Short mmCIF file of C-alpha atoms (C1' of nucleotides) in Angstrom, two decimals:
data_model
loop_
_atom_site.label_atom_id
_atom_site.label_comp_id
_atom_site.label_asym_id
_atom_site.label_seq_id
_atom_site.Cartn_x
_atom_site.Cartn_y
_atom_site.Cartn_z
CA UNK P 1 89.58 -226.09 12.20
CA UNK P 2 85.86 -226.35 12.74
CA UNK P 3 83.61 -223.71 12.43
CA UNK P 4 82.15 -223.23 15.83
CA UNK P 5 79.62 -220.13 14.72
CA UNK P 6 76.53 -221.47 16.62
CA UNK P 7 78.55 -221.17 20.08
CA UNK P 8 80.16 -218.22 19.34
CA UNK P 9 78.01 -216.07 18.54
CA UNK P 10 76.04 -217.26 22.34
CA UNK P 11 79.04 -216.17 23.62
CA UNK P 12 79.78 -213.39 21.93
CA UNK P 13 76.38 -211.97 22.16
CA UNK P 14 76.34 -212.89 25.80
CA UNK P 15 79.80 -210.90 26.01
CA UNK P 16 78.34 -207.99 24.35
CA UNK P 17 75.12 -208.47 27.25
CA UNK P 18 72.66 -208.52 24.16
CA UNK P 19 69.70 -210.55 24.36
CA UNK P 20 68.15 -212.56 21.28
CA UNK P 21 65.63 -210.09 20.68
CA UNK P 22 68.21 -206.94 21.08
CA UNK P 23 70.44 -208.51 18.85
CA UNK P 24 67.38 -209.40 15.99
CA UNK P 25 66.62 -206.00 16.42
CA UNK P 26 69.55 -204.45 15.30
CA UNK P 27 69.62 -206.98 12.28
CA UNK P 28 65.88 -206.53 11.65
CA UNK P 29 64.97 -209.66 11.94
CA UNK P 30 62.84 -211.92 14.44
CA UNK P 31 64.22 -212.87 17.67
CA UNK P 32 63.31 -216.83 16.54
CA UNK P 33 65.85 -216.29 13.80
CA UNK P 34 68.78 -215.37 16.20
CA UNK P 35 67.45 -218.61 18.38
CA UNK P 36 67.75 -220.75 15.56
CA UNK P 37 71.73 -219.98 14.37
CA UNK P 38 72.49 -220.37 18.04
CA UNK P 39 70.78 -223.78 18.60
CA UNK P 40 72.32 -225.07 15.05
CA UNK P 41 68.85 -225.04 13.79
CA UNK P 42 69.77 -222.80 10.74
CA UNK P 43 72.78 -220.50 9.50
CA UNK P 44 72.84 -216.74 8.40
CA UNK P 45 74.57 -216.31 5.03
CA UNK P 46 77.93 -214.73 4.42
CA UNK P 47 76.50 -210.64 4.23
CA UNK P 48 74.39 -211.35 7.57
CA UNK P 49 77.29 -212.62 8.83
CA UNK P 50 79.55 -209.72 8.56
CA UNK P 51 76.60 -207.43 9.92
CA UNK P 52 76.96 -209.98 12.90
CA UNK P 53 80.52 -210.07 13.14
CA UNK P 54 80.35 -206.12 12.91
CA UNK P 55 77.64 -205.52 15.64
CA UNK P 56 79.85 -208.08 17.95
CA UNK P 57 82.78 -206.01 17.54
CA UNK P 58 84.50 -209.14 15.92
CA UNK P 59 86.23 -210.37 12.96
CA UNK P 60 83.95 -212.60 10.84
CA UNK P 61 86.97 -215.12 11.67
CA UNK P 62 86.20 -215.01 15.20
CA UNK P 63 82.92 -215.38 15.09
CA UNK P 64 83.20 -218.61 12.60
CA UNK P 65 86.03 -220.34 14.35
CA UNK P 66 86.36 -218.88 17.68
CA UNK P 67 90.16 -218.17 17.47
CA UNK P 68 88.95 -216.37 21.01
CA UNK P 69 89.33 -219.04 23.76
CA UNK P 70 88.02 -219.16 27.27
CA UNK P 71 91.17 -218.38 29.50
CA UNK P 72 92.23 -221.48 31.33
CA UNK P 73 90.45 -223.83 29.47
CA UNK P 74 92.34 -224.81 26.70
CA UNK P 75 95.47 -226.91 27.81
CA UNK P 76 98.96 -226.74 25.79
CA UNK P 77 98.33 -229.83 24.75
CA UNK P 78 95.10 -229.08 23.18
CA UNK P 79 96.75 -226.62 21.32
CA UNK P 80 99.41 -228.68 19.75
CA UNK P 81 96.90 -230.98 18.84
CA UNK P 82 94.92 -228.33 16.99
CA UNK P 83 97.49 -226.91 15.52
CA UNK P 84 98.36 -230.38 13.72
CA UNK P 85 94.82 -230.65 12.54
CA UNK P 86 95.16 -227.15 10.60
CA UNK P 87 98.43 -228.59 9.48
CA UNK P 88 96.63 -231.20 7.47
CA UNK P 89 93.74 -228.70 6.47
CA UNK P 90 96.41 -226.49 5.22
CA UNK P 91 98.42 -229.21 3.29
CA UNK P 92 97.04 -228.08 -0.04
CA UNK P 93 97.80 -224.41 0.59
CA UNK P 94 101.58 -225.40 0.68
CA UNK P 95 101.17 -226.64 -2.89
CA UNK P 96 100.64 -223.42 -4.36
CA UNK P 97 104.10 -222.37 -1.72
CA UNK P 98 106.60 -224.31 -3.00
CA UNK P 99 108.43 -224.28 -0.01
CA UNK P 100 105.82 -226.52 2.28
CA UNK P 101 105.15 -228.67 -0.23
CA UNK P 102 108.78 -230.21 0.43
CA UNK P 103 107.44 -231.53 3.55
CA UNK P 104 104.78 -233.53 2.48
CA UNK P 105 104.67 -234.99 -0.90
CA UNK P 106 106.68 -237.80 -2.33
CA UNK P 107 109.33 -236.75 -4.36
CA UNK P 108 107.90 -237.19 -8.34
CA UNK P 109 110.19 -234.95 -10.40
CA UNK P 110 113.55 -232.99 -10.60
CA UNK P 111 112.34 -230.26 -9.68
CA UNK P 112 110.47 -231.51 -6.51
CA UNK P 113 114.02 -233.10 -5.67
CA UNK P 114 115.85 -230.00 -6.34
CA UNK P 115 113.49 -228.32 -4.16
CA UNK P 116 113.95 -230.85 -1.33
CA UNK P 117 117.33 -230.95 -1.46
CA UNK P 118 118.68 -227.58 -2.50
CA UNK P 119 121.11 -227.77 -0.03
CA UNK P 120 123.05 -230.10 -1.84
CA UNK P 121 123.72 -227.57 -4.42
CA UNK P 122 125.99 -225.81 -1.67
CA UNK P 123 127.49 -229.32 -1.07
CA UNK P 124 128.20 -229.64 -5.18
CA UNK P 125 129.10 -225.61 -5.49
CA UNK P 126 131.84 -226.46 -2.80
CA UNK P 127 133.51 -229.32 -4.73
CA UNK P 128 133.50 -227.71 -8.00
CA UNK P 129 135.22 -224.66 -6.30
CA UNK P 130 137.77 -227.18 -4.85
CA UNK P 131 138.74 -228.85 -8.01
CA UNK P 132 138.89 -225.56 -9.73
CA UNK P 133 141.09 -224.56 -6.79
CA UNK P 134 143.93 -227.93 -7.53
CA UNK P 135 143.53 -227.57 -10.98
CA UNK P 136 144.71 -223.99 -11.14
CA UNK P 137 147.58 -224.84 -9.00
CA UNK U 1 89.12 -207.97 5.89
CA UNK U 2 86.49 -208.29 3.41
CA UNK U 3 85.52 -211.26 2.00
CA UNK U 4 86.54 -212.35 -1.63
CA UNK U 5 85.05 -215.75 -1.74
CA UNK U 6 83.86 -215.59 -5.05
CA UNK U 7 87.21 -214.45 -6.29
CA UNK U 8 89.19 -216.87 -3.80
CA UNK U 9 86.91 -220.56 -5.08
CA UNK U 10 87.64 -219.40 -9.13
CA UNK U 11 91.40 -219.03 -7.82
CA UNK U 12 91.76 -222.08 -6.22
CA UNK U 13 89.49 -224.20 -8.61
CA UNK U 14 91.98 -223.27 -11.23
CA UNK U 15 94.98 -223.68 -9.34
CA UNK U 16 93.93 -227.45 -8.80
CA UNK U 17 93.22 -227.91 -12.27
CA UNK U 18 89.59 -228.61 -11.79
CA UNK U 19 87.08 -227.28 -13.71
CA UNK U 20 83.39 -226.01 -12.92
CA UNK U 21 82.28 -229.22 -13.66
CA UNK U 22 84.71 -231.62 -12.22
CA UNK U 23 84.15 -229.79 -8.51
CA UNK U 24 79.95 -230.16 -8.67
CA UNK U 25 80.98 -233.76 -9.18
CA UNK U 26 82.88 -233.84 -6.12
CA UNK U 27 80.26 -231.91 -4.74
CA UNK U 28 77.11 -233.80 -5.92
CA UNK U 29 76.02 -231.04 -7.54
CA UNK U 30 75.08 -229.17 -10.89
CA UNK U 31 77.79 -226.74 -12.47
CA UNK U 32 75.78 -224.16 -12.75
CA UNK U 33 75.53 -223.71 -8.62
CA UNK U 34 79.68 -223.63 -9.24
CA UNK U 35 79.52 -220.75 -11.82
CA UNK U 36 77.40 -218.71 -9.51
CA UNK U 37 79.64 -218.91 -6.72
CA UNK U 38 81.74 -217.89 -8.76
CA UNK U 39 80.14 -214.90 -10.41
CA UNK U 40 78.90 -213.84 -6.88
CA UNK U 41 75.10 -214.70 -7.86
CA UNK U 42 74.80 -216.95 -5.10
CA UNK U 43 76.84 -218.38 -2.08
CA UNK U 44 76.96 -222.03 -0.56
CA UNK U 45 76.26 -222.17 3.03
CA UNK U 46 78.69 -222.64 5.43
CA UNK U 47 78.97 -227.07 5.49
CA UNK U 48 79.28 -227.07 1.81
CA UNK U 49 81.43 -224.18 2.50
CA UNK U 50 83.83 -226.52 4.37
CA UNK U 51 83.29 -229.19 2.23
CA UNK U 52 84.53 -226.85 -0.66
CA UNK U 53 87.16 -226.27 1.84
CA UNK U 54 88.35 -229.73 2.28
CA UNK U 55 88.27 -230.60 -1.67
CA UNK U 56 90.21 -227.21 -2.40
CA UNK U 57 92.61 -228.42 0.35
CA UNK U 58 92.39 -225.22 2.31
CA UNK U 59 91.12 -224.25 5.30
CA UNK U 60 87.75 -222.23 5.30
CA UNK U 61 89.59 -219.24 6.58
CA UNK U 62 91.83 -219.47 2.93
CA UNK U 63 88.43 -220.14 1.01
CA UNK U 64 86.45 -216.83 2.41
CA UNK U 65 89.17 -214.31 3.44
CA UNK U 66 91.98 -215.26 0.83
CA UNK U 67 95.30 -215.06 1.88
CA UNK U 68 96.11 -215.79 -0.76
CA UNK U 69 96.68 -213.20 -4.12
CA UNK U 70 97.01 -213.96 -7.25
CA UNK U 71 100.60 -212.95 -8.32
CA UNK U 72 101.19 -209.81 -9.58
CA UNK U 73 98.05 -208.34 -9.14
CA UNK U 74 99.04 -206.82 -5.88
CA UNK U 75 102.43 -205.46 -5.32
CA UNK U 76 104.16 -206.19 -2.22
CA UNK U 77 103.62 -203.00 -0.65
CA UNK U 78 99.76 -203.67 -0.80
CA UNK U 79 100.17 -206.87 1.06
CA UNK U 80 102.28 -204.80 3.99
CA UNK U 81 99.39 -202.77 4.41
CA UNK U 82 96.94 -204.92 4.22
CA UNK U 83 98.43 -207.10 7.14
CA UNK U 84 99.02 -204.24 9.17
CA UNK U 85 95.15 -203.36 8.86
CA UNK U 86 94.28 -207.01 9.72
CA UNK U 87 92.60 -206.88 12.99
CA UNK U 88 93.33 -208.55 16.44
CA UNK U 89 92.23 -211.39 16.01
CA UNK U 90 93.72 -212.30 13.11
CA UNK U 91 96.83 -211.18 14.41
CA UNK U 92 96.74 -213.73 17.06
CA UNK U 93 96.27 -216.71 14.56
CA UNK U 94 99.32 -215.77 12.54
CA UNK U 95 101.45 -215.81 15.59
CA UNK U 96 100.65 -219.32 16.01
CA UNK U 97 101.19 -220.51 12.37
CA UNK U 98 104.47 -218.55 11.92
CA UNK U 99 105.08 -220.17 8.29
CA UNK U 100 101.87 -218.34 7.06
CA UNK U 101 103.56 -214.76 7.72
CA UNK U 102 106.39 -215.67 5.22
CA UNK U 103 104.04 -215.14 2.79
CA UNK U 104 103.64 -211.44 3.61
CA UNK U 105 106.78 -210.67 5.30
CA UNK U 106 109.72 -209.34 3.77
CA UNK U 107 112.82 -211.88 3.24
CA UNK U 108 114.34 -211.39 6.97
CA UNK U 109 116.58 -214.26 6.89
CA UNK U 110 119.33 -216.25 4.36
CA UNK U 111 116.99 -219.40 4.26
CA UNK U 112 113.66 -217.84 3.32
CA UNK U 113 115.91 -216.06 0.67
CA UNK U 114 117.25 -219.18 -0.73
CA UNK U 115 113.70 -220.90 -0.87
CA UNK U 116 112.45 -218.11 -2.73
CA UNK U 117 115.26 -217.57 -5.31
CA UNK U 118 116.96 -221.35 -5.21
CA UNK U 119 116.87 -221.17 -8.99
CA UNK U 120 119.56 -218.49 -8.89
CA UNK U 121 121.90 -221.30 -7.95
CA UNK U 122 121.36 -222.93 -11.35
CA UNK U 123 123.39 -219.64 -12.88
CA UNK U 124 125.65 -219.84 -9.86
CA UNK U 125 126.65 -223.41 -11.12
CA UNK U 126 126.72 -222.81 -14.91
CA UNK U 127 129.08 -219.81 -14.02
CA UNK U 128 131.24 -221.93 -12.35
CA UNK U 129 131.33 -224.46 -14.34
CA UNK U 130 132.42 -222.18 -17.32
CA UNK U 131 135.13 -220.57 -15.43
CA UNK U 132 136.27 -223.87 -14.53
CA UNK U 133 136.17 -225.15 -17.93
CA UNK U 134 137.98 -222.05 -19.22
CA UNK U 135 141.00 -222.32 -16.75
CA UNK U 136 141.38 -225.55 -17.73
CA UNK U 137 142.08 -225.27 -21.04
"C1'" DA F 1 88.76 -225.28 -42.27
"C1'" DT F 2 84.94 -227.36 -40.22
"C1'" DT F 3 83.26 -230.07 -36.66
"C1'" DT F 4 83.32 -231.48 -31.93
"C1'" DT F 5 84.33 -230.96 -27.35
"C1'" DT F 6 85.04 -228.40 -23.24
"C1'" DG F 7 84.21 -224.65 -20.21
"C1'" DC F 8 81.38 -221.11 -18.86
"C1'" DG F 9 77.34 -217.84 -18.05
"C1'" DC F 10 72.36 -216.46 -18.14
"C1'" DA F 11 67.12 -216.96 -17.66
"C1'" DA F 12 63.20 -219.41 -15.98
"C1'" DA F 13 61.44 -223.05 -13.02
"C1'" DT F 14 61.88 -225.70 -8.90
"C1'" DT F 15 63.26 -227.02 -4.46
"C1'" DT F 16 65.61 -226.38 -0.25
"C1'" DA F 17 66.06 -224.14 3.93
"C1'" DA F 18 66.17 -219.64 6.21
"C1'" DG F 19 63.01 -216.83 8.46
"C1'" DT F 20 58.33 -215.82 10.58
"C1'" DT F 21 54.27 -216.64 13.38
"C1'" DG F 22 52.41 -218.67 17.36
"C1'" DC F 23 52.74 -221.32 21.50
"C1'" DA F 24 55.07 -223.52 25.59
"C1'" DT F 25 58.66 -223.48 29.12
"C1'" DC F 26 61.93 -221.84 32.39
"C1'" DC F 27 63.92 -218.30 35.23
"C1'" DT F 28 63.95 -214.21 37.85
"C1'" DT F 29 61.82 -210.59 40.65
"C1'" DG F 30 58.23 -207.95 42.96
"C1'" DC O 1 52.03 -216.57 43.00
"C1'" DA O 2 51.79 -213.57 39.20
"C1'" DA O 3 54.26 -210.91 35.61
"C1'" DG O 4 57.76 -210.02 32.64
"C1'" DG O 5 61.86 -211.34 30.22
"C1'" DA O 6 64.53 -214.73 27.74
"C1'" DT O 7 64.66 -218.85 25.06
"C1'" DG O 8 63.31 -223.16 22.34
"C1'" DC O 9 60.11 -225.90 19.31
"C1'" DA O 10 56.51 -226.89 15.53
"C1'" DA O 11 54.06 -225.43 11.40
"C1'" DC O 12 53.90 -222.26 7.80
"C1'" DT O 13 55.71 -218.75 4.49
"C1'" DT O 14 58.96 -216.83 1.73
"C1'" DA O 15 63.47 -215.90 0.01
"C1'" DA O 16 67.23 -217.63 -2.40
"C1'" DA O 17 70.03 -221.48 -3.63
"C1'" DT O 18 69.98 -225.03 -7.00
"C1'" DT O 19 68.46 -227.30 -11.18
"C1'" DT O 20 66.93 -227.45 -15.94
"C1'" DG O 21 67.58 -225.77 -20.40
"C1'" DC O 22 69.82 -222.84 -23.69
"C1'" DG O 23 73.47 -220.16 -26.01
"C1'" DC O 24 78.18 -218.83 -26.89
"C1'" DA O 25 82.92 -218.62 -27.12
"C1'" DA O 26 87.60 -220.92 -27.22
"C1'" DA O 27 90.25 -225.00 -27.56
"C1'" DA O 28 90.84 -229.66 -29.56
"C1'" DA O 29 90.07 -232.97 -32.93
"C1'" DT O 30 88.96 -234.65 -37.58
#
DNA sequence: ATTTTTGCGCAAATTTAAGTTGCATCCTTG
DNA sequence: CAAGGATGCAACTTAAATTTGCGCAAAAAT
């Protein structure tokens, strides 16, 4: 996921039919300053950036990632593609979820196995039932 | 959706059993820029943001907005409401990365169930196991 | 129990880069 | 063509991020 903040907020702002200099103005700063996050020249820090996201209307998400897309110009395909790529940027996120981790990591310990094959234990639970099952008879 | 980076880096610094120190490394720089992130004095801008990102294994979104809580600090009815509030356009990226809203949902189905409480079936064996044992003699 | 190490935060100094000032360019419109 | 609006670029200023240096707990080692 790349942070696409430079062309976002053009478009955005654009959107919104604010020039530069409207836009500065509400932020109190110089138009130059708005001229310079949009050509890549420079980047506003986290607080400015919520004022941003706020006078846009948008989520501070939005305006760093652009999760808003252009109809018709993203293709399925494109899409799949992306959403493999935040697959991998998410691995590590699964580590702290047990559950993903499965997935991805070699198998190091019990408990990793366990948690990769849990559905064993329904397997196992099953025979021991069985043989309980002849034995009583 | 405010922003909790400060809260979110000491979170997931710990979580990879890093310290202050061992991060600047991996960031080519001083610990002391680390502890101010971390105490909110100061914030990195938005490439070493990512590269934070990267070495955390998250994605940016994770690092700024945290979706992630630290357990038991905020019960389960806090996390309902605070997904309903999330906005549109956050909305939209959890319906394409389903997995993310286990998270927050409630258990809706027998799998998600069994990942989250798998360890139950340790009992369920011993149980067995006993009874069997018992009948047996 | 004392020393050493590790991890962390705070204050002052420094350096990086965000922001400003000033100028040039490109459209649009009368 | 001239005038006004909108934008980008270079040099300078200033804000704030980062470093340097110090102190202080808590954990680990002797």
């Amino acid at each position: 996921m790349d942070i696409v903040f430079a062309q976002q907020l053009t478009n955005l702002r654009k959107q919104k039919g604010l020039s530069q200099q409207q836009l500065a103005d509400k932020l109190y700063m110089t138009r130059q300053a708005v001229s310079k996050w949009e050509t890549g020249e420079s980047s506003p820090d986290l607080n400015r950036m919520q004022e941003i996201a706020d006078i846009l209307d948008v989520s501070v998400q939005v305006l760093l990632f652009g999760t808003q897309v252009e109809p018709g110009k993203t293709s399925f395909r494109d899409k799949v593609s992306e959403y493999m790529q935040q697959d991998e940027a998410d691995k590590d996120w699964h580590q702290n979820h047990r559950w993903r981790q499965w997935q991805y990591s070699p198998i190091t310990n019990g408990w990793e196995f366990l948690a990769r094959y849990y559905w064993l234990l329904f397997a196992l639970i099953g025979m021991i039932g069985w043989f309980t099952l002849q034995y009583l008879k």
